[in-house]
Amino acid sequence: MAHSSGLFRSSLGRLCFHRQLHLSALRNEAVVISGRRLARQIQSEAKIDVENWVADGNRRPHLSVVLIGDNPASHSYVKNKTKAAADVGITSETILKPANITEEEVLQLIDKLNKDDQVDGLLVQLPLPEHLDERKICNAVSPTKDVDGFHVINVGRMCLDQKSMLPATPWGVWEIIQRTGIPTLGKNVVVAGRSKNVGMPIAMLLHTDGAHERPGGDATVTISHRYTPKDQLREHTKLADIIVAAAGIPKLITADMIKEGAAVIDVGINRIQDPITGKPKLVGDVDFEDAMVKKAQKCLFFRKRLGKCGTSIRTLTNFYRCTVKSILSSCKKTWYSNCSAQDSKKLRKVLYSAQTFMEANLPSKCCIYTLLMQKGCLRFPPR
């Protein structure tokens, strides 16, 4: 098997470390940074990396998506994800199943995909029909192919500050913060929303110890939820250096709730009716126009945009983590194998390539390369 240095030495890492935006504390006006622009940067780099990887004789990475039912939003999300994969040269398939499929049939399908060595990444699009146990379905996906990071093993490792698959949107928020150089050490953060797939993981990433196995942001984090009174939420946000809006409530965060110099990251998605056109449109949780007009006070705003590029930043890097598993499989090893430093030269070469890839692509160190580090096979140079 040919081992490429192209995919593993992605310029994602270089972007994070050498092309950070310089955000002065003395901003004279509000600054808006588009999540789409950051995603587009990742997309262009990823495409080059994938093509270099394939040109060196390696199999093209493959993503399988299981889509159950006729939920229009789910179909739209899956279309964006597979289009994003295609745009960077990753093959994908969407497996459509009717809403009345039995749970046993879904589990059998997932088991088949788990065992398929040609499948590097696997996700089951949520939400699921009511008769299906979402937690049981998520836990059926192999942790090593779990692009969404929803398996209980990945969630547990994340909560223990260990390397793990991370849910895409929280990882995207973390990456925005890292790429733009927003300081988190000792800062006050408010996360509006406590969902298990978005709000909770974001809070975990931001408040945990930066010296742990999976370094966190060392911030003081406050989490609000549906029962937090609006006036109480306002008191917290007015003290916040960073506000992450992920509650799914339009105009939850308004200008009077944001202090001067704060960074506001809006990852909420809400479908409302446009009062002017009468047509449906998507908005976030932050009253963006109100905040920009009334509160153009040296703040930094991030707006998450939907679309193929927006999907890239939230999904493709997780997918690359899964791709490394297929490389290890070629050496008849698994992520949890009990390998040692005396293993074959070929395995050591593959593991070293995996290490190089993980460090280059995930400078925030929110990756799963500790699953590869078995009895000294990998050595990680100090940062």
Coordinates of C-alpha atoms in Angstrom, one line a residue, residues 106-342:
V106 CA -31.7 -0.4 11.0
L107 CA -29.4 -2.2 13.4
Q108 CA -28.7 -4.9 10.8
L109 CA -27.8 -2.3 8.2
I110 CA -25.5 -0.5 10.6
D111 CA -23.8 -3.7 11.5
K112 CA -23.2 -4.5 7.8
L113 CA -21.7 -1.0 7.2
N114 CA -19.5 -1.3 10.4
K115 CA -18.0 -4.5 8.9
D116 CA -17.5 -3.1 5.5
D117 CA -13.8 -2.2 5.1
Q118 CA -14.7 0.1 2.1
V119 CA -16.7 2.3 4.4
D120 CA -14.5 4.8 6.3
G121 CA -17.1 7.1 7.8
L122 CA -20.7 6.3 8.8
L123 CA -23.5 8.5 10.0
V124 CA -27.2 8.1 10.6
Q125 CA -29.0 11.3 10.0
L126 CA -31.1 12.6 12.9
P127 CA -33.8 13.0 14.0
L128 CA -35.2 9.5 13.6
P129 CA -38.9 8.4 13.4
E130 CA -40.4 8.2 16.9
H131 CA -40.5 4.4 17.0
L132 CA -36.7 4.2 16.7
D133 CA -34.5 4.5 19.8
E134 CA -32.1 7.2 18.8
R135 CA -29.6 6.4 21.5
K136 CA -29.6 2.7 20.6
I137 CA -29.1 3.5 17.0
C138 CA -26.2 6.0 17.6
N139 CA -24.5 3.4 19.9
A140 CA -24.7 0.8 17.1
V141 CA -22.4 2.8 14.9
S142 CA -18.8 1.7 15.3
P143 CA -16.9 4.4 17.4
T144 CA -14.1 4.4 14.9
K145 CA -16.5 5.2 12.0
D146 CA -18.7 7.6 14.0
V147 CA -18.4 10.8 12.0
D148 CA -21.0 12.5 14.2
G149 CA -19.3 11.7 17.4
F150 CA -22.5 10.5 19.0
H151 CA -21.5 7.1 20.2
V152 CA -21.4 6.7 24.0
I153 CA -17.7 5.9 23.9
N154 CA -16.9 9.0 22.1
V155 CA -19.1 11.1 24.3
G156 CA -17.7 9.6 27.4
R157 CA -14.1 10.1 26.3
M158 CA -14.9 13.7 25.5
C159 CA -16.3 14.3 29.0
L160 CA -13.2 12.7 30.5
D161 CA -11.0 15.1 28.6
Q162 CA -9.7 12.3 26.4
K163 CA -9.1 12.3 22.7
S164 CA -12.3 11.3 20.9
M165 CA -14.6 11.8 17.9
L166 CA -16.3 15.2 18.5
P167 CA -19.7 16.2 17.3
A168 CA -19.2 18.4 14.2
T169 CA -20.8 21.6 15.2
P170 CA -19.1 21.9 18.6
W171 CA -15.8 21.0 16.9
G172 CA -16.6 23.7 14.4
V173 CA -17.1 26.3 17.2
W174 CA -13.8 25.2 18.8
E175 CA -12.0 25.5 15.5
I176 CA -13.4 29.0 14.9
I177 CA -12.1 30.1 18.2
Q178 CA -8.7 28.5 17.6
R179 CA -8.3 29.8 14.1
T180 CA -9.3 33.4 14.9
G181 CA -7.2 33.5 18.1
I182 CA -10.0 34.4 20.5
P183 CA -8.5 34.0 24.0
T184 CA -10.4 31.6 26.3
L185 CA -8.0 31.2 29.3
G186 CA -9.8 32.5 32.3
K187 CA -12.5 34.2 30.2
N188 CA -16.2 34.1 30.9
V189 CA -18.3 32.2 28.4
V190 CA -22.1 31.7 28.1
V191 CA -23.4 28.8 26.1
A192 CA -27.1 29.3 25.4
G193 CA -28.5 25.8 24.9
R194 CA -27.8 22.4 26.6
S195 CA -28.5 19.9 23.9
K196 CA -26.4 16.7 24.1
N197 CA -25.1 17.1 20.5
V198 CA -24.3 20.9 20.5
G199 CA -24.6 22.9 23.7
M200 CA -23.2 20.4 26.2
P201 CA -20.1 19.4 24.0
I202 CA -19.3 23.1 23.4
A203 CA -19.4 23.8 27.1
M204 CA -17.2 20.7 27.7
L205 CA -14.6 21.9 25.2
L206 CA -14.4 25.4 26.5
H207 CA -14.3 24.8 30.2
T208 CA -11.9 21.8 30.5
D209 CA -8.2 21.9 31.4
G210 CA -5.9 23.0 28.6
A211 CA -3.2 20.6 30.0
H212 CA -5.3 17.5 29.8
E213 CA -5.1 14.7 27.1
R214 CA -7.8 16.5 25.1
P215 CA -6.9 20.2 25.8
G216 CA -9.8 22.5 26.6
G217 CA -10.2 26.2 26.8
D218 CA -9.8 26.8 30.5
A219 CA -12.8 29.2 30.5
T220 CA -15.4 29.8 33.1
V221 CA -18.6 28.5 31.4
T222 CA -22.2 29.2 32.2
I223 CA -24.9 27.1 30.5
S224 CA -28.4 28.4 30.0
H225 CA -31.5 26.4 29.0
R226 CA -35.3 26.7 28.4
Y227 CA -35.9 27.3 32.1
T228 CA -33.4 30.1 32.5
P229 CA -35.3 33.4 32.9
K230 CA -34.5 36.0 30.2
D231 CA -33.4 38.6 32.7
Q232 CA -31.1 36.1 34.4
L233 CA -29.6 35.1 31.1
R234 CA -29.0 38.8 30.3
E235 CA -27.1 39.2 33.5
H236 CA -24.8 36.4 32.5
T237 CA -24.3 37.4 28.9
K238 CA -23.4 41.0 29.9
L239 CA -20.4 39.6 31.7
A240 CA -19.4 37.2 29.0
D241 CA -16.3 37.5 26.9
I242 CA -17.7 34.9 24.5
I243 CA -21.3 34.0 23.8
V244 CA -22.2 30.8 21.9
A245 CA -25.9 30.8 20.9
A246 CA -27.1 27.3 20.3
A247 CA -30.7 27.2 21.8
G248 CA -32.8 27.2 18.6
I249 CA -34.7 30.4 19.6
P250 CA -34.9 33.3 17.2
K251 CA -33.7 36.6 18.5
L252 CA -32.7 35.1 21.9
I253 CA -29.6 37.2 22.1
T254 CA -30.2 40.9 21.6
A255 CA -27.9 44.0 21.6
D256 CA -28.5 44.9 25.2
M257 CA -27.2 41.5 26.2
I258 CA -23.8 41.8 24.7
K259 CA -20.9 43.6 26.3
E260 CA -18.3 45.7 24.5
G261 CA -15.5 43.6 22.9
A262 CA -17.4 40.2 23.2
A263 CA -17.2 37.5 20.6
V264 CA -20.6 36.2 19.6
I265 CA -20.8 32.8 17.8
D266 CA -24.3 32.0 16.5
V267 CA -24.9 28.3 15.6
G268 CA -28.6 28.4 16.0
I269 CA -30.9 27.3 13.1
N270 CA -34.5 28.5 13.0
R271 CA -37.0 28.6 10.2
I272 CA -39.2 31.6 10.3
Q273 CA -41.5 33.6 8.0
D274 CA -39.9 36.7 6.5
P275 CA -42.2 39.6 7.5
I276 CA -41.5 41.4 4.2
T277 CA -41.6 38.6 1.6
G278 CA -43.8 36.2 3.5
K279 CA -41.5 33.4 2.5
P280 CA -39.7 31.1 5.0
K281 CA -36.1 31.8 5.8
L282 CA -33.4 30.6 8.1
V283 CA -32.1 32.7 11.0
G284 CA -29.9 32.1 14.0
D285 CA -30.4 32.8 17.7
V286 CA -28.8 36.2 17.7
D287 CA -30.8 39.3 16.6
F288 CA -28.0 40.1 14.2
E289 CA -29.4 43.3 12.7
D290 CA -30.3 44.7 16.1
A291 CA -26.9 43.9 17.5
M292 CA -25.1 45.4 14.6
V293 CA -27.1 48.6 14.3
K294 CA -27.5 49.4 18.0
K295 CA -24.4 47.8 19.3
A296 CA -21.6 48.3 16.8
Q297 CA -19.3 48.4 19.8
K298 CA -16.1 46.6 19.0
C299 CA -17.7 43.2 19.0
L300 CA -16.9 40.1 16.9
F301 CA -19.7 38.2 15.3
F302 CA -19.7 34.8 13.7
R303 CA -22.7 33.7 11.7
K304 CA -23.0 30.1 10.8
R305 CA -24.2 29.7 7.2
L306 CA -25.8 26.6 5.8
G307 CA -24.6 25.1 2.5
K308 CA -22.0 22.9 1.2
C309 CA -19.1 24.9 2.5
G310 CA -20.7 25.2 5.9
T311 CA -21.0 21.5 6.0
S312 CA -17.3 21.0 5.3
I313 CA -16.1 22.7 8.5
R314 CA -18.5 20.7 10.6
T315 CA -18.2 17.3 9.0
L316 CA -15.2 16.6 6.8
T317 CA -12.5 16.8 9.4
N318 CA -14.4 14.2 11.5
F319 CA -14.5 12.1 8.4
Y320 CA -10.8 12.3 7.9
R321 CA -10.4 10.8 11.4
C322 CA -12.4 7.8 10.3
T323 CA -10.3 7.5 7.1
V324 CA -7.2 6.7 9.1
K325 CA -8.9 3.6 10.4
S326 CA -9.1 2.2 6.9
I327 CA -5.3 2.6 6.7
L328 CA -4.8 0.7 9.9
S329 CA -7.2 -2.0 8.7
S330 CA -4.9 -2.7 5.8
C331 CA -2.3 -3.8 8.4
K332 CA -4.8 -6.1 10.0
K333 CA -5.0 -3.9 13.0
T334 CA -7.8 -2.0 14.7
W335 CA -8.0 1.3 16.6
Y336 CA -8.0 -0.6 19.9
S337 CA -5.4 -3.2 19.0
N338 CA -2.7 -4.0 21.6
C339 CA 0.2 -3.2 19.3
S340 CA 3.8 -2.6 20.6
A341 CA 6.9 -0.9 19.5
Q342 CA 8.2 -4.2 18.1

